[in-house]
mmCIF file of C-alpha atoms in Angstrom:
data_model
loop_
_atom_site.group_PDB
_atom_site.id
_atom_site.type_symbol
_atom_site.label_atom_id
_atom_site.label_comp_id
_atom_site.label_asym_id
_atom_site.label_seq_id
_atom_site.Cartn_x
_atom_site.Cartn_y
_atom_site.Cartn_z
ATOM 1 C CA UNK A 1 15.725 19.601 18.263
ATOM 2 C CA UNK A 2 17.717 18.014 15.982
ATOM 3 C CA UNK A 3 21.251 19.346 14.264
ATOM 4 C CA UNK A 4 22.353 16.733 12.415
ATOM 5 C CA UNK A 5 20.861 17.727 9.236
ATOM 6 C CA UNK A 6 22.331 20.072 6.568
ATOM 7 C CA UNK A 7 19.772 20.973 4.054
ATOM 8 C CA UNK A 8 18.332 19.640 0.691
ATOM 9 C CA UNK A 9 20.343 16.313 -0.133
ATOM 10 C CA UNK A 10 18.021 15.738 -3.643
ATOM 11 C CA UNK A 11 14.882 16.458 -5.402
ATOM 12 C CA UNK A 12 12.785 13.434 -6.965
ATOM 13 C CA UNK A 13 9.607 13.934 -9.001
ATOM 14 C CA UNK A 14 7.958 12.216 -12.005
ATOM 15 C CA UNK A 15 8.109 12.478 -15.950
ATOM 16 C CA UNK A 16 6.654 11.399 -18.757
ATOM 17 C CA UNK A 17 9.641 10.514 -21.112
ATOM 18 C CA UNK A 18 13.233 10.006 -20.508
ATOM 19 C CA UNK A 19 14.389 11.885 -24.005
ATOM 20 C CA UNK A 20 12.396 15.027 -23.088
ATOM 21 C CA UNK A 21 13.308 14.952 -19.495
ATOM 22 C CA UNK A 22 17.161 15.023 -20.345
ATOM 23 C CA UNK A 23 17.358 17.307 -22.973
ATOM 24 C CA UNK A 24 15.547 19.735 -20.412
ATOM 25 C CA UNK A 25 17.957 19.432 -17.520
ATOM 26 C CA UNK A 26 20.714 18.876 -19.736
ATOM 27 C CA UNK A 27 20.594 21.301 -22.590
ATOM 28 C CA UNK A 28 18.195 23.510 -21.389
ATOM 29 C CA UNK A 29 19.071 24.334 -17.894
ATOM 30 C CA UNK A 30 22.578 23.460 -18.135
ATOM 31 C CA UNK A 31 22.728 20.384 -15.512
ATOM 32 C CA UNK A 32 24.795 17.504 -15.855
ATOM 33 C CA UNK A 33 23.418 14.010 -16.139
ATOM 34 C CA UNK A 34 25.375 12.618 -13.204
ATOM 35 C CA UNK A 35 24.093 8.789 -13.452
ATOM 36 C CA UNK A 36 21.462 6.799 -15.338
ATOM 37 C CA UNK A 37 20.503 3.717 -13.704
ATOM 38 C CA UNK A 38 16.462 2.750 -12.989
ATOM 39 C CA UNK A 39 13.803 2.887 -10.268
ATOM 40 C CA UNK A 40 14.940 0.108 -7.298
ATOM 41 C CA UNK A 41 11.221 -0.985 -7.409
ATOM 42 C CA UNK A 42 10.709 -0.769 -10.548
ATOM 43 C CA UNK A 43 13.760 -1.389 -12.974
ATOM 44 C CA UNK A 44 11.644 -0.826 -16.336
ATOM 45 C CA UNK A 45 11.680 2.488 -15.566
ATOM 46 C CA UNK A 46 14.887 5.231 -15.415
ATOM 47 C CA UNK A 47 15.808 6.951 -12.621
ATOM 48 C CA UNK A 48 17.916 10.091 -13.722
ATOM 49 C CA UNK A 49 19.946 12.071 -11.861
ATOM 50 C CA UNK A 50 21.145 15.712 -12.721
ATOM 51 C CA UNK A 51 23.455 18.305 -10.712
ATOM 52 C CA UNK A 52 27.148 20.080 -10.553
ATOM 53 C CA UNK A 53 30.005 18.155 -11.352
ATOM 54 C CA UNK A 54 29.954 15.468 -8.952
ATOM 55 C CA UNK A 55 26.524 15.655 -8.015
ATOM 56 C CA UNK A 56 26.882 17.103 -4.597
ATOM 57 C CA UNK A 57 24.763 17.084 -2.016
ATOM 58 C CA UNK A 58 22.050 20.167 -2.351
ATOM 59 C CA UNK A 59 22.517 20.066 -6.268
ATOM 60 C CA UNK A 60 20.741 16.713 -7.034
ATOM 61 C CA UNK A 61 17.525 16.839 -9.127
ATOM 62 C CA UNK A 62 16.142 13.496 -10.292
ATOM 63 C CA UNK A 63 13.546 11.657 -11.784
ATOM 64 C CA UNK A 64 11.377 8.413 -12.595
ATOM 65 C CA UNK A 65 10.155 8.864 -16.057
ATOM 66 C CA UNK A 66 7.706 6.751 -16.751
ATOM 67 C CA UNK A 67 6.803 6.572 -20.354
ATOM 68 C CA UNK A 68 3.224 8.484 -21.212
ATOM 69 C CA UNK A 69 2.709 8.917 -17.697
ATOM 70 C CA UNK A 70 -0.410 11.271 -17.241
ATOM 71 C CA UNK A 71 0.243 14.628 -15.920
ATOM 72 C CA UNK A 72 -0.304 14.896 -12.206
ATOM 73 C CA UNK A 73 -3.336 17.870 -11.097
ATOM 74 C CA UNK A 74 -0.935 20.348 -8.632
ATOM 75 C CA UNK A 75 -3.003 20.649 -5.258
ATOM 76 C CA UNK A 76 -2.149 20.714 -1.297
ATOM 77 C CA UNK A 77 0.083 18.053 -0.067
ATOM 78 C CA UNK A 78 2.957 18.278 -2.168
ATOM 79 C CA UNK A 79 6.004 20.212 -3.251
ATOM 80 C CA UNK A 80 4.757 22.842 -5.592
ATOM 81 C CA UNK A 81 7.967 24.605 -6.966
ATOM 82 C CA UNK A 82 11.058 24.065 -6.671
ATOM 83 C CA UNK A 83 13.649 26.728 -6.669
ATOM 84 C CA UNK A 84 17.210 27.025 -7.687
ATOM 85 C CA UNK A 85 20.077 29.299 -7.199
ATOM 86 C CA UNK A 86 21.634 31.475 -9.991
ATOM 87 C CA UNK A 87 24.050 34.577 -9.708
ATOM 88 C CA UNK A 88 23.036 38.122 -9.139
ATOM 89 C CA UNK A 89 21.994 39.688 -12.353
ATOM 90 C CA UNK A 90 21.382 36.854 -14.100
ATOM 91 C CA UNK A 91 17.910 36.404 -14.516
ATOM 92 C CA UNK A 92 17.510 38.536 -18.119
ATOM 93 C CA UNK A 93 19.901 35.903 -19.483
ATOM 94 C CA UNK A 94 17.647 33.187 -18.057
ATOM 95 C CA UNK A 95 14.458 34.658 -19.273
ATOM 96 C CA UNK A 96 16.044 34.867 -23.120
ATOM 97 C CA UNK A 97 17.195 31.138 -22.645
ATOM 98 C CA UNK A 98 14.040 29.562 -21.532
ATOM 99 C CA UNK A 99 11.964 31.476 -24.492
ATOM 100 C CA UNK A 100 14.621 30.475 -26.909
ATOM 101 C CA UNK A 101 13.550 26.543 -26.001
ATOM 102 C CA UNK A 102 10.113 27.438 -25.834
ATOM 103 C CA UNK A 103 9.659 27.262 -21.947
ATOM 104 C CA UNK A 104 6.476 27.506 -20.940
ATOM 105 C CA UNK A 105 4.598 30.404 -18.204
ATOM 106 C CA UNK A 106 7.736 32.145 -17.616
ATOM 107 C CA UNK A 107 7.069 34.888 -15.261
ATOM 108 C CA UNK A 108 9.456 37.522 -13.302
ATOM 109 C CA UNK A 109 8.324 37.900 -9.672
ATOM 110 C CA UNK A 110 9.801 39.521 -6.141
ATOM 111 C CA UNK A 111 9.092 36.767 -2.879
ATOM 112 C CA UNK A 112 11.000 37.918 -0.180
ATOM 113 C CA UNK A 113 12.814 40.473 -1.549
ATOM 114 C CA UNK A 114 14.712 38.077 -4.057
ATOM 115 C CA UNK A 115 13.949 38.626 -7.516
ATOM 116 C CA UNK A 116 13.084 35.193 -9.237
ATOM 117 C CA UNK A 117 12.158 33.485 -12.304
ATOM 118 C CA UNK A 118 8.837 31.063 -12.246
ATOM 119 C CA UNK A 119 8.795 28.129 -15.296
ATOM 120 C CA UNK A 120 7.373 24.860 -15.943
ATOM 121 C CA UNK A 121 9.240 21.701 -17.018
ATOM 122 C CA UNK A 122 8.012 19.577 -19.931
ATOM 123 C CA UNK A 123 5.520 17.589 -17.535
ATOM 124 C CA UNK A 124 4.318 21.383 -15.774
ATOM 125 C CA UNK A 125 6.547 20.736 -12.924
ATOM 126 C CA UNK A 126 6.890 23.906 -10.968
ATOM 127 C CA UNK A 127 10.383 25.606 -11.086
ATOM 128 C CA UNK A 128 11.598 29.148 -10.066
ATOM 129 C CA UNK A 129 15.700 30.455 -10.444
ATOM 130 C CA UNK A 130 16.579 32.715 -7.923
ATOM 131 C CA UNK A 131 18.991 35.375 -7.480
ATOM 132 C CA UNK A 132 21.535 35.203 -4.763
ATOM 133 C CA UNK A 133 24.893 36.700 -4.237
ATOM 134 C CA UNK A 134 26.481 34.297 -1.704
ATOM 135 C CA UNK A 135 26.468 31.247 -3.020
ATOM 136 C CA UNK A 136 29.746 29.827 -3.418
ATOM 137 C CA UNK A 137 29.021 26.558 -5.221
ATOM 138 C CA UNK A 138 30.897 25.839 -8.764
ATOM 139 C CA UNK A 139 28.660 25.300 -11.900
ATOM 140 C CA UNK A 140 28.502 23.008 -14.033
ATOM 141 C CA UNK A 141 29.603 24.567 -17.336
ATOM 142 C CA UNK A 142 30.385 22.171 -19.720
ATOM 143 C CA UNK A 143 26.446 22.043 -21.395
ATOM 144 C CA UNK A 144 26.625 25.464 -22.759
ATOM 145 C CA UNK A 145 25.665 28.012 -19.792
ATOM 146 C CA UNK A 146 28.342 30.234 -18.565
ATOM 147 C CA UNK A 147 29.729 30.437 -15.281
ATOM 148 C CA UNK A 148 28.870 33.578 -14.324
ATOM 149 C CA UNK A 149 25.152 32.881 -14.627
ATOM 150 C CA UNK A 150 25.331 29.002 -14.110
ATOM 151 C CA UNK A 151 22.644 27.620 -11.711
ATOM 152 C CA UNK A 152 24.514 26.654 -8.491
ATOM 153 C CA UNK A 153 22.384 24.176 -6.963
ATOM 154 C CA UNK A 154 19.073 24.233 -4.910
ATOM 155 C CA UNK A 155 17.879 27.397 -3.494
ATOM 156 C CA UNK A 156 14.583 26.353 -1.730
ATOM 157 C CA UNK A 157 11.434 23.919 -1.953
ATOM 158 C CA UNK A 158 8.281 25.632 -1.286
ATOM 159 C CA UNK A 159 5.337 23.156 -0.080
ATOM 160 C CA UNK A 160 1.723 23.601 -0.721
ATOM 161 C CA UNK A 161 -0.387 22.783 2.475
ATOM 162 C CA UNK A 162 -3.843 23.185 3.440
ATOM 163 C CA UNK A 163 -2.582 23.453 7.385
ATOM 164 C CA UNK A 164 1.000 24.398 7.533
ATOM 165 C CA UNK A 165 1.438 24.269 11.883
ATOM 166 C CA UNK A 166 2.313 20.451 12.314
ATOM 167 C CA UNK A 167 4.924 20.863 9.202
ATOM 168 C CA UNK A 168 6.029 24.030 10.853
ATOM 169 C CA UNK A 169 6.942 21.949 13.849
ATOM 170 C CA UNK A 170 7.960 19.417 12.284
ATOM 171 C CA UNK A 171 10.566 21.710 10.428
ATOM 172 C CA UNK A 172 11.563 22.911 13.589
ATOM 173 C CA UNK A 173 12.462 19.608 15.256
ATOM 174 C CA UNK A 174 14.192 19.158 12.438
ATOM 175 C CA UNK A 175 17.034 22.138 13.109
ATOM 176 C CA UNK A 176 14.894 24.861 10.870
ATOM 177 C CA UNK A 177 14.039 27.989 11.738
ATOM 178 C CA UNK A 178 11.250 30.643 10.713
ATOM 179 C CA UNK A 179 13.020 33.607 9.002
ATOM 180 C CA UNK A 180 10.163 35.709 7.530
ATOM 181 C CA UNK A 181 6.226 35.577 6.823
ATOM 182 C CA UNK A 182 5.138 36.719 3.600
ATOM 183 C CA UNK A 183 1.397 37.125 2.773
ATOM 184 C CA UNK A 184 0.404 32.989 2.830
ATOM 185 C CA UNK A 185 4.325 32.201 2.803
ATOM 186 C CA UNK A 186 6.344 30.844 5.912
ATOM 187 C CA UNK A 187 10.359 30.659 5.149
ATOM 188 C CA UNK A 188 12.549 28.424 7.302
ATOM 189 C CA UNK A 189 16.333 27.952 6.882
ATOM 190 C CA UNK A 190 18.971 25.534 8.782
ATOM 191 C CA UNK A 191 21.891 27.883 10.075
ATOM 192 C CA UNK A 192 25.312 27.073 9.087
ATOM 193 C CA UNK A 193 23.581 24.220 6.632
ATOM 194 C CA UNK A 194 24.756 23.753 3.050
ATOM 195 C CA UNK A 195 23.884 27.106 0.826
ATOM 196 C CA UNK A 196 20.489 24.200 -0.278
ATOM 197 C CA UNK A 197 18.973 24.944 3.147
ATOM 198 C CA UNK A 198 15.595 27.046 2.353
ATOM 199 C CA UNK A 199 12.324 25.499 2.632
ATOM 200 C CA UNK A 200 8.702 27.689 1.986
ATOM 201 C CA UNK A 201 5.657 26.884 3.351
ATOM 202 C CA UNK A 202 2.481 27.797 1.312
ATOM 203 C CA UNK A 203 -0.926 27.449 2.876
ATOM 204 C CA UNK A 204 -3.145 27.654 0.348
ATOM 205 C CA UNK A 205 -7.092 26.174 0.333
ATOM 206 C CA UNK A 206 -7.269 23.954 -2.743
ATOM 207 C CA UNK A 207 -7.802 20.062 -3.209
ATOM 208 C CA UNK A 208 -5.116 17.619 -2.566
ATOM 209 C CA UNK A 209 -2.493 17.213 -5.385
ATOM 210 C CA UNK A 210 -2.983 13.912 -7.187
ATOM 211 C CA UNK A 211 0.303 13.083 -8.064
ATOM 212 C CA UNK A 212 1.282 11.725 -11.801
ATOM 213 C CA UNK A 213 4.200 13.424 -14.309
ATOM 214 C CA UNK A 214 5.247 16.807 -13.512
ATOM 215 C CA UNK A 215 4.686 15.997 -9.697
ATOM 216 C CA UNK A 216 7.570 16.170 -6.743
ATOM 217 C CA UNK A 217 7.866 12.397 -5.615
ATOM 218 C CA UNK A 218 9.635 13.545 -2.553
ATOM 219 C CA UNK A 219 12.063 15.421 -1.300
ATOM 220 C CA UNK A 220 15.291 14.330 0.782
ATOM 221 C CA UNK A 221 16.938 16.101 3.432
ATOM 222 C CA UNK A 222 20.866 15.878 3.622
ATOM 223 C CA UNK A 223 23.364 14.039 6.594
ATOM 224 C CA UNK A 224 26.782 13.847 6.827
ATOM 225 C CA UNK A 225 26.717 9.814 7.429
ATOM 226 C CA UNK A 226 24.728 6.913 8.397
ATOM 227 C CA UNK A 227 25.798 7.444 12.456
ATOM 228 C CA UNK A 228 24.141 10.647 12.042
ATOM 229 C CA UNK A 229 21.303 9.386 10.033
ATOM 230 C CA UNK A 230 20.265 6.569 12.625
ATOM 231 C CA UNK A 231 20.561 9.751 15.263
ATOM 232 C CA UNK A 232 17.596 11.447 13.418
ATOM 233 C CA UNK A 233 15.392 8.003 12.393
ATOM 234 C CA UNK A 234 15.730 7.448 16.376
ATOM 235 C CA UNK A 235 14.602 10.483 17.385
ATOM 236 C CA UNK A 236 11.796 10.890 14.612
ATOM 237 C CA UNK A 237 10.517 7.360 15.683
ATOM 238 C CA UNK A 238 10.589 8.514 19.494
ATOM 239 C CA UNK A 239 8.897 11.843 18.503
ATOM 240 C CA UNK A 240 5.642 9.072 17.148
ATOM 241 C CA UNK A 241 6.762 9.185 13.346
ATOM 242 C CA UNK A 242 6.708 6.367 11.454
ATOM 243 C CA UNK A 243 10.295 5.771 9.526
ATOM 244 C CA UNK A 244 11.502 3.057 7.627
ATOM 245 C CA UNK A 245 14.828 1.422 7.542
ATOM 246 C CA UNK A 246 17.864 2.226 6.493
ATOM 247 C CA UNK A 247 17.968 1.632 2.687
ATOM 248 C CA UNK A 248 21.377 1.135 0.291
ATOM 249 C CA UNK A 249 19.808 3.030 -2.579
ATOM 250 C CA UNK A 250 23.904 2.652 -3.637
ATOM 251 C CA UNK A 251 24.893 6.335 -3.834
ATOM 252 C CA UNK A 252 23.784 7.339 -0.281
ATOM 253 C CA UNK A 253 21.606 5.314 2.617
ATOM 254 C CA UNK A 254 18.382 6.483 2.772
ATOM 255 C CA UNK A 255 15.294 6.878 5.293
ATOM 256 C CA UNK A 256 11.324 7.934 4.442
ATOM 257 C CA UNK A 257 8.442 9.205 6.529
ATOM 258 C CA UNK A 258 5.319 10.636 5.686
ATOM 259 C CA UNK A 259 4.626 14.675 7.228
ATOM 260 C CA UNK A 260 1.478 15.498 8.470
ATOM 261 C CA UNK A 261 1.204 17.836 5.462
ATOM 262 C CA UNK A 262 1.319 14.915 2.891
ATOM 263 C CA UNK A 263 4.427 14.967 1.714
ATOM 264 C CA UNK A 264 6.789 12.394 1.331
ATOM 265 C CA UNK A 265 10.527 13.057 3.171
ATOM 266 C CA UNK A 266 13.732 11.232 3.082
ATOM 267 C CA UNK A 267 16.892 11.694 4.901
ATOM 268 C CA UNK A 268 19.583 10.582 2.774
ATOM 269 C CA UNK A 269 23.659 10.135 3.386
ATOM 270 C CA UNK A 270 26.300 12.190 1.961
ATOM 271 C CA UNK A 271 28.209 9.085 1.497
ATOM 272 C CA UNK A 272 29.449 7.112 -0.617
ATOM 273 C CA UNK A 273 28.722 9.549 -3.269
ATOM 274 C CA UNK A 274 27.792 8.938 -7.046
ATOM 275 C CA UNK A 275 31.431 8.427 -7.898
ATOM 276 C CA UNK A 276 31.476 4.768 -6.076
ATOM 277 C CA UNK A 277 30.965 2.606 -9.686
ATOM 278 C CA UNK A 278 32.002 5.516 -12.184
ATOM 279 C CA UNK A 279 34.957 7.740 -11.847
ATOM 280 C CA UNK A 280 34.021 11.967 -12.220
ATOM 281 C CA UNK A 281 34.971 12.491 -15.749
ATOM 282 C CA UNK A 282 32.478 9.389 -17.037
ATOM 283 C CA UNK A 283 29.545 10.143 -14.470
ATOM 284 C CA UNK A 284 25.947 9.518 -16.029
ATOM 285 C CA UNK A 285 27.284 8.030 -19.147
ATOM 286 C CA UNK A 286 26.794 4.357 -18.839
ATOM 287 C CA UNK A 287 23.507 2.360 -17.586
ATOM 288 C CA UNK A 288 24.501 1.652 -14.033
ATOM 289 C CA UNK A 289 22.240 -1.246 -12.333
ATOM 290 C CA UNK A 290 21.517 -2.033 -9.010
ATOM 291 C CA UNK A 291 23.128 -5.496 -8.221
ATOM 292 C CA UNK A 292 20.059 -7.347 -7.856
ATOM 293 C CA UNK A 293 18.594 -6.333 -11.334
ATOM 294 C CA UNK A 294 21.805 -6.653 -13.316
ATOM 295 C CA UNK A 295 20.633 -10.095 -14.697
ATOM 296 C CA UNK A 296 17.898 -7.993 -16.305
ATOM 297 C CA UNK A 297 20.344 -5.663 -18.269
ATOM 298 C CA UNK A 298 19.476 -7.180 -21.529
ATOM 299 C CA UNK A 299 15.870 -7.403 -21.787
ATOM 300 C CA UNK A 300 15.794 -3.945 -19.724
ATOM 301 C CA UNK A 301 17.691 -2.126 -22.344
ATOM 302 C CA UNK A 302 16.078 -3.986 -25.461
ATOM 303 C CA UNK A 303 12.202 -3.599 -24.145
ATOM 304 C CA UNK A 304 11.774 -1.055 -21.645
ATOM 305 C CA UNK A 305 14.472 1.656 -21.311
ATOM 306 C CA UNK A 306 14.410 3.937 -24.365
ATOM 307 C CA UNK A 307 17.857 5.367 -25.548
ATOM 308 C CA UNK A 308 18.657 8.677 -24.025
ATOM 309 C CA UNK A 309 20.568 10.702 -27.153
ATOM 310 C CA UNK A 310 23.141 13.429 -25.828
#
């Protein structure tokens, strides 16, 4: 079994506008935009990052928004809601902020004896704020939302699986364990992880997702460094799964391999940290490019990347 690994590192999923998608994290949930720069593999298209301050590890939501991208259909095979962490008591402020922007399904629910908020993002994505009163992560507060009901950072990911036992395991190898059944609902945790270390099960009988805007792209799972990241791609690849290399995605060094549930994991670095080519109190504000598409600024910002207005 392996120890190495802390918890949630970042969220990535799809859009279908850049605009939209910012002034959702950013003015709606009260995120900051902690670096704009585009897709490695394809630099026509954003990648956005949003979280606390610095964007620490466990706080990280991001996205590829590709313009008019269809909407994905949710299904089995993909992470189906992703949850974040707010203060005790402050769900009724939540629930008058979301209808004030016109959120969309907002619904008050009880999983696990936690009370939570369910919502959709602009593309349907799946979200849910959830009550805790031991999280000791600092907000960002500078976008409007007050500290004392600021979200903290990732609570949980919940997966949606037709057969959850080989992702169980899998979970398991990885340092989590089971901490409560709930109707179709299996919750693991890492012990002594960062306060991002929740992940649900679902097993639910339904199609397989078909991923497009509004769907998880994958999620990654954090490590201190790249000595302890090579410890886990060894011992995934010795346990028969299929990992890639080590990849410089700039901010942190990241692995991927496929579950046996469908979806897509990474195990990405702590280090260096998204402070490496901006310094805190600019983070997110210029277009930051991978080296090897820099000679592309100019015809990247003229054609393809559509102003993002603050």
């Amino acid at each position: 079994m392996l120890n190495q690994i802390n918890g949630l590192h970042h969220v990535t999923s799809i859009a279908s506008g850049a605009q939209s998608n910012n002034a959702f994290f950013t003015k709606t949930l009260g995120l900051r935009r902690i670096k704009k720069t585009v897709n490695f593999d394809a630099p026509e298209v954003y990648h956005l990052y949003y979280g606390d301050e610095v964007g620490t590890p466990g706080t990280v939501m991001t996205y590829f928004p590709f313009p008019n991208a269809r909407r994905g259909n949710p299904g089995t095979g993909e992470v189906g809601i992703t949850g974040f962490a707010v203060p005790k008591g402050s769900l009724p402020y939540w629930q008058d902020r979301l209808a004030t922007f016109d959120v969309k399904h907002i619904k008050s629910e009880t999983t696990f004896g936690e009370n939570r908020l369910r919502f959709d993002g602009p593309d349907g994505d799946g979200f849910v704020l959830v009550e805790t009163d031991d999280d000791s992560r600092d907000p960002w507060t500078n976008n409007g939302v007050p500290a004392e009901v600021a979200i903290r950072g990732f609570h949980s990911a919940d997966m949606r699986l037709s057969d959850a036992g080989a992702s169980a395991e899998l979970l398991r190898f990885m340092g989590y364990e089971e901490l409560d059944c709930q109707d179709n609902i299996t919750r693991f945790h890492v012990p002594n992880g960062n306060e991002a270390n929740v992940i649900d099960i679902s097993q639910v009988n339904a199609p397989s997702a078909d991923q497009g805007a509004g769907s998880v792209h994958h999620i990654a799972f954090s490590v201190d460094n790249r000595e302890k990241q090579l410890e886990v791609r060894k011992a995934l690849m010795d346990t028969g799964y299929q990992v890639t290399p080590v990849i410089d995605r700039d901010y942190f060094y990241a692995i991927y391999f496929r579950t046996p549930g469908g979806v897509l994991f990474e195990v990405a670095t702590n280090e260096p940290g998204f402070d490496r080519d901006e310094d805190t109190a600019h983070l997110g504000e210029a277009l930051k490019l991978p080296n090897q598409h820099e000679h592309l600024r100019s015809v990247l910002e003229e054609k393809y990347l559509e102003p993002i207005v603050d």
